[in-house]
XYZ file of C-alpha atoms in Angstrom:
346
model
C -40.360 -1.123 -22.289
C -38.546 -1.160 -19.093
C -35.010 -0.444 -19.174
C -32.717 -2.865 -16.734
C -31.425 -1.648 -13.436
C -28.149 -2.166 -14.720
C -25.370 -2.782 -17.606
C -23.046 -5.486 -17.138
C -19.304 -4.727 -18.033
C -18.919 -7.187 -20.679
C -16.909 -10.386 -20.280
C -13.072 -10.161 -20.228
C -11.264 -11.133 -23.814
C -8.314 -10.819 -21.670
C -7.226 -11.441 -18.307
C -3.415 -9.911 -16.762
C -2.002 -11.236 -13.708
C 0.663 -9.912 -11.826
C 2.814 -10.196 -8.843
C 3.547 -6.765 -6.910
C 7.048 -7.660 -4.901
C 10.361 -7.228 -7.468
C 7.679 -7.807 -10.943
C 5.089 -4.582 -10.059
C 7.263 -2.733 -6.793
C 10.770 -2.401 -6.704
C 11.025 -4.159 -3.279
C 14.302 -5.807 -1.183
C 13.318 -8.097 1.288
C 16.309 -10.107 0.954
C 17.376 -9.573 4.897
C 15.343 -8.368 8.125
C 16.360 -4.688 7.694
C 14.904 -4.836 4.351
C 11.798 -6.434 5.753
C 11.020 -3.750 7.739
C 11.964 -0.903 5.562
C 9.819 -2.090 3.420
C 6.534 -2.947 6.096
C 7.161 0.679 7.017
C 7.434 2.432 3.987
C 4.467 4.974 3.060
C 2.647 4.318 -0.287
C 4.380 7.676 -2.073
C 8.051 5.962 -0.634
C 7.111 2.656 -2.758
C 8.603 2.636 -6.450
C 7.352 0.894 -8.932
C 9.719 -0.983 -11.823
C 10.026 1.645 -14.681
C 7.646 0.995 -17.579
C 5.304 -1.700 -15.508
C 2.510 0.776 -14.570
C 2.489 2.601 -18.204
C 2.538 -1.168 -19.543
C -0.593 -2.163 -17.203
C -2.279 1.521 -18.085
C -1.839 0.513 -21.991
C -3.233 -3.488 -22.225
C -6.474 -2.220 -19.703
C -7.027 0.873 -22.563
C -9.349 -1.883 -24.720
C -12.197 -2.107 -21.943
C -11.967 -5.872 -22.244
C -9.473 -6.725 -20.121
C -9.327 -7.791 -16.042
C -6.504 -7.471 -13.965
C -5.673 -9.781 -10.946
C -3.208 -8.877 -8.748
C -1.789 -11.785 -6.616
C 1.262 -10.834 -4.146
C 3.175 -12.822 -1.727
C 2.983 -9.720 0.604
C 0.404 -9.821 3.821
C -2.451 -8.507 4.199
C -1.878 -5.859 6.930
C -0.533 -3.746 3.979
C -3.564 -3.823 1.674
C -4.247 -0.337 2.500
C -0.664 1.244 1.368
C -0.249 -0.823 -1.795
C -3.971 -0.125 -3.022
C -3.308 3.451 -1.995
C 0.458 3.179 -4.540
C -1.190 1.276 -6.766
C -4.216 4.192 -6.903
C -1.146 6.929 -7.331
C -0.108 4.867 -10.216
C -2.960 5.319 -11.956
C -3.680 1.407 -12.170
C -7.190 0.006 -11.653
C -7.519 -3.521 -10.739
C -10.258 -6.484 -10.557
C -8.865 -9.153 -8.301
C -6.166 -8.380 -5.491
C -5.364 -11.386 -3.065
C -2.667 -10.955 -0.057
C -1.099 -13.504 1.907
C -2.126 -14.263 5.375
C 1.055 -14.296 6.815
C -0.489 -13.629 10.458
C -2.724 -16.630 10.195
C -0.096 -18.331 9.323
C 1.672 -18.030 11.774
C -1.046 -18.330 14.155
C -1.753 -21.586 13.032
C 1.925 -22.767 12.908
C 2.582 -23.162 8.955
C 5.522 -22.343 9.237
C 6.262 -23.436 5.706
C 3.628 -21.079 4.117
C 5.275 -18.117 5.289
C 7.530 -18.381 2.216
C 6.502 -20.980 0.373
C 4.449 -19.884 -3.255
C 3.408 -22.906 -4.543
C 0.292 -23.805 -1.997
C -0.362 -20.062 -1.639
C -0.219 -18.661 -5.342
C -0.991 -21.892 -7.387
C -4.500 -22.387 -6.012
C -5.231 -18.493 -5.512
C -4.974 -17.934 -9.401
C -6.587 -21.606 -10.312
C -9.694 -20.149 -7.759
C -9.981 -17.130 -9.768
C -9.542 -18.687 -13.107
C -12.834 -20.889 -12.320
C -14.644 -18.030 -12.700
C -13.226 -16.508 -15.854
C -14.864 -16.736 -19.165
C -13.617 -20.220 -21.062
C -12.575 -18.379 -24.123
C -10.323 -15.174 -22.025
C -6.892 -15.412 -22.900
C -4.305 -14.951 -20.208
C -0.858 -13.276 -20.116
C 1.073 -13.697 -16.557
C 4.024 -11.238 -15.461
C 6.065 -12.344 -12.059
C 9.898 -11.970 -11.563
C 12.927 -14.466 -10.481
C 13.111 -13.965 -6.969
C 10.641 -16.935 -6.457
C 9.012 -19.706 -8.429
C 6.920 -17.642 -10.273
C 7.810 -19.316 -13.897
C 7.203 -22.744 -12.436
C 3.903 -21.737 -11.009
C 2.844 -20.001 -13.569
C 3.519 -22.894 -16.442
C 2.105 -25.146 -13.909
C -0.812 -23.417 -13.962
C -1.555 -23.510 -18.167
C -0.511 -26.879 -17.964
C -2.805 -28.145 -15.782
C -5.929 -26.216 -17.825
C -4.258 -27.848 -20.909
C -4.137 -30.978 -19.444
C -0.637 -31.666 -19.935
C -0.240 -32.617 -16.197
C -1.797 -35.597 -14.670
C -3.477 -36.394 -11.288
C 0.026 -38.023 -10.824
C 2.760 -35.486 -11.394
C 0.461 -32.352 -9.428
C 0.461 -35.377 -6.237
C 4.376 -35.658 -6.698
C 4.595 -31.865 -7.192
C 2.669 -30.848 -4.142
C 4.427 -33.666 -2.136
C 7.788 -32.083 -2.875
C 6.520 -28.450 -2.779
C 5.616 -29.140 0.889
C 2.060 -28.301 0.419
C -0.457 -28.253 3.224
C -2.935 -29.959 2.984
C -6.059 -28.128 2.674
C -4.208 -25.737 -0.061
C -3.910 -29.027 -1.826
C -7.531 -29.863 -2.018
C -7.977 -26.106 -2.576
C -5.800 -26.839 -5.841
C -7.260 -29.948 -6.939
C -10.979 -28.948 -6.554
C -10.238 -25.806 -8.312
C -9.089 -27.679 -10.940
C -11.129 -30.151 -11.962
C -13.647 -27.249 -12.485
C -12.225 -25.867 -14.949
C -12.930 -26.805 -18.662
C -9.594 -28.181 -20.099
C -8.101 -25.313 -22.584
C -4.931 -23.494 -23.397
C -5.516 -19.873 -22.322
C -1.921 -19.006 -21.000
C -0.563 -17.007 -24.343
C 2.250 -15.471 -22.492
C 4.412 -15.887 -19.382
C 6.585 -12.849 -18.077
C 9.611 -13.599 -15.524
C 11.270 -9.440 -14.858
C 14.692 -10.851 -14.429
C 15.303 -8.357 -11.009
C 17.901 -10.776 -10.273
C 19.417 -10.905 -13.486
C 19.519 -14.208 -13.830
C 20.562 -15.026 -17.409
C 17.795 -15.564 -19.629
C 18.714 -19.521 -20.380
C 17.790 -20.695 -17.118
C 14.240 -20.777 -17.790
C 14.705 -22.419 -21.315
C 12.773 -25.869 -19.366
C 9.475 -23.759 -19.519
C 9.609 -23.487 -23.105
C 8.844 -20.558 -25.540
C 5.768 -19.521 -23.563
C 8.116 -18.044 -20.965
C 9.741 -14.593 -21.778
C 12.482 -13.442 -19.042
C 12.199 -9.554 -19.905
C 15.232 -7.223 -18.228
C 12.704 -4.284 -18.416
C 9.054 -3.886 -19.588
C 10.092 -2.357 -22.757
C 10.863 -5.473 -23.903
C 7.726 -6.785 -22.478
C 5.754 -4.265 -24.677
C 7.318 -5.356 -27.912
C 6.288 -8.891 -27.650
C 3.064 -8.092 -26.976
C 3.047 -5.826 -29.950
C 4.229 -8.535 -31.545
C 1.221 -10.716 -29.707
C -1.869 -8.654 -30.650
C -2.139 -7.190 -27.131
C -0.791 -3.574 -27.918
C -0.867 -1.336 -30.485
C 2.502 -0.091 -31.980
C 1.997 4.005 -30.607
C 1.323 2.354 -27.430
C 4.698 0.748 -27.124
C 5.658 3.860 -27.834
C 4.401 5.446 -25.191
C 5.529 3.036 -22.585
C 9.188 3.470 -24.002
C 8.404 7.618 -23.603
C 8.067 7.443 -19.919
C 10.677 5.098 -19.688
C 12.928 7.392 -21.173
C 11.295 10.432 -19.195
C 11.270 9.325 -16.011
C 13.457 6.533 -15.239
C 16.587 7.197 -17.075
C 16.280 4.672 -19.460
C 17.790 6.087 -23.349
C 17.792 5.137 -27.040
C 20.964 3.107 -26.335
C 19.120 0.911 -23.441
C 16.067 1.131 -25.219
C 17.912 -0.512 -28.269
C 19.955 -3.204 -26.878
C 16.720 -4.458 -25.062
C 15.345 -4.689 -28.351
C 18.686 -6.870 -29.816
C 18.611 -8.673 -26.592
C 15.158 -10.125 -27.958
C 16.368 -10.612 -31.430
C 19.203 -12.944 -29.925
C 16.834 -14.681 -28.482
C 14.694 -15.724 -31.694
C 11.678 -13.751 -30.147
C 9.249 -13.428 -33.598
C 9.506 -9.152 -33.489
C 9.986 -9.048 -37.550
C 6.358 -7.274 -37.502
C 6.751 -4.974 -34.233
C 9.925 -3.636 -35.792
C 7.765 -2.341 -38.783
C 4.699 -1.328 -37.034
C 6.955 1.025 -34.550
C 8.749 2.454 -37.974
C 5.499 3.110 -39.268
C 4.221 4.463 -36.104
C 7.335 7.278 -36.018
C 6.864 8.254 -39.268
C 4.494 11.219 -38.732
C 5.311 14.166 -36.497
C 4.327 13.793 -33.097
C 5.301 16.188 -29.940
C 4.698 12.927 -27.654
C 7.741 11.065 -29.384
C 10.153 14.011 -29.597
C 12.232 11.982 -27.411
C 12.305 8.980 -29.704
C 14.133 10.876 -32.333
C 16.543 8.462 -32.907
C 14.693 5.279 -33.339
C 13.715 5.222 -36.705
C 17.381 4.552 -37.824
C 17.895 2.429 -35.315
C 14.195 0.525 -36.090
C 15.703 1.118 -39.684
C 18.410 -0.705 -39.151
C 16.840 -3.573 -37.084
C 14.364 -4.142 -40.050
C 17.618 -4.419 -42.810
C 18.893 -7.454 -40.371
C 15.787 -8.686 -39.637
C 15.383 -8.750 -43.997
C 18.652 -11.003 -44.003
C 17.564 -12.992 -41.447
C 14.564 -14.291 -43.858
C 11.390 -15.626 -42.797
C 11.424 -16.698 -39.570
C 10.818 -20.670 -38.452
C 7.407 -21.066 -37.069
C 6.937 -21.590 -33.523
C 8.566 -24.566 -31.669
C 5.766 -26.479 -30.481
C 4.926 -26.544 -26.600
C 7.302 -28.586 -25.112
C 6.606 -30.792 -22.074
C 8.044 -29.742 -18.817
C 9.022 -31.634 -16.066
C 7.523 -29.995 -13.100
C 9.039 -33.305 -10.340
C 12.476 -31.840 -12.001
C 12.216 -28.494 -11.739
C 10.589 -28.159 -8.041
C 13.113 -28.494 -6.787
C 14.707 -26.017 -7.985
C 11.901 -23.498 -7.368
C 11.966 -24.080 -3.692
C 13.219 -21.318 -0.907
C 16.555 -22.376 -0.257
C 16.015 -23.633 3.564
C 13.321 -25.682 1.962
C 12.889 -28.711 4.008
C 10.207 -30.425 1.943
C 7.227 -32.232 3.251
C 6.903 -32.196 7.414
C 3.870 -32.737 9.831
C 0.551 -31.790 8.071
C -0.559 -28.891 9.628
């Protein structure tokens, strides 16, 4: 019996993707001295947004996961964020860079910043190839239109969106038009399902939370990736020590406290996010003695207390159902400001 020259990694259950700029890497690029700070910077200079590389560390500990990395930065700087990314201790599957320089070599001038003909078919191109029953959780930030790209996306592999709302969507968007056939061909391979369990918006803006109440549920604006962590706790995608663990180096290196740590977790609560369970798996979990959570002392009575409110509260209401969104609508409002819409093809 011959053996086979090789063994397969077997198929993703789960696939992550993430933006680097302001949702991975704390980055400015809000004027030109930022800009080139930031082009120059070394990969050791380059910090990354407390909790997000424990967080990716934790969800890829299952061996059935894939993470896909796509980043509005260009390409010249593959090198230093693979080599940050490396220092972080975060493997990845899929990394895709903007080509700024052929961009601008082509004169589209509108992809420089525009994300919606850059990001929107990158991740429908790689979600083509991804197994029809992989589940997907998406993490980007407010600085850009990741929430409407990102909703966009599971609502065109749901089918929610019609051949006639992604025309008037990549009409406004400004769209060229090769990244719209790029889009639509990608699509239409893709066998209609409802993978998207989670979208993640890091608020680095602080934008308040009800601004993306049009995306419905599915959308969680997260302050910090603590709060991240518990509603994926509360989602099946991480285990209760492991939230723990992200909330440890939090704490440790980043100057986050009980008291942050706390009101991040009340901040959800507000919010109706379904954490009755996560409160009582993290109880449970800091219930035996453990050297790694000496600096979670305090939780319990604060988890303690959560759980007493959370008790006369009652049962929670089940989910709202998925709401439709209306993408014409919200373009517009998740456009660059200098946004000119639709010019010249190029």
């Amino acid at each position: 019996m011959s053996l086979p020259d090789r063994i397969d990694p077997r198929p993703p259950r789960r696939i992550y993707r993430w933006d680097l700029d302001k949702t991975y890497l704390q980055t400015e690029f809000d004027s030109l001295r930022d800009l080139v700070r930031t082009a120059f910077q070394k990969a050791h200079q380059k910090v990354a947004v407390p909790g997000a590389s424990a967080l990716i560390r934790e969800l890829s500990e299952n061996g059935d996961s894939r993470l896909c990395i796509v980043s509005g930065s260009p390409k010249q700087m593959r090198a230093v964020l693979e080599e940050k990314l490396k220092l972080d201790g975060v493997r990845w599957d899929e990394f895709v860079l903007k080509d700024n320089v052929g961009n601008l070599l082509r004169g589209r001038f509108r992809a420089l910043r525009g994300q919606v003909g850059y990001k929107l078919p990158a991740i429908l191109e790689s979600r083509v190839h991804a197994p029809v029953e992989a589940e997907e959780v998406l993490f980007g930030d407010d600085a850009e239109a990741d929430a409407f790209i990102y909703s966009l996306f599971a609502d065109l592999i749901a089918g929610r969106v019609d051949e006639r709302v992604l025309s008037q969507v990549l009409e406004a968007g400004g769209v060229y038009p090769d990244d719209a056939i790029r889009v639509r061909e990608a699509w239409k391979k893709i066998p209609v399902g409802d993978p998207v369990r989670r979208i993640f918006i890091h608020l680095d803006r602080l934008t308040p939370p009800a601004h993306f109440t049009a995306y419905g549920p599915r959308v969680v604006p997260i302050f910090n990736y603590f709060q991240a962590a518990l509603v994926l706790l509360a989602d099946g995608h991480l285990t209760a020590p492991q939230v723990l663990k992200i909330a440890v180096e939090m704490v440790q290196t980043a100057g986050h406290n009980i008291i942050t740590l706390s009101n991040s977790f009340q901040d959800l609560l507000r919010r109706g996010l379904p954490l009755q369970q996560a409160a009582v798996a993290l109880s449970q979990a800091l219930e035996g003695p453990n050297k790694l959570l000496a600096a979670m002392r305090p939780m319990p009575d604060i988890l303690a207390a959560f759980s007493k409110r959370l008790a006369a509260l009652g049962t929670p209401p089940p989910p709202p159902p998925v709401q439709a969104v209306d993408y014409v609508s919200l373009i517009h409002h998740a456009l660059p400001r200098n946004h000119k819409g639709r010019s010249k093809p190029g």
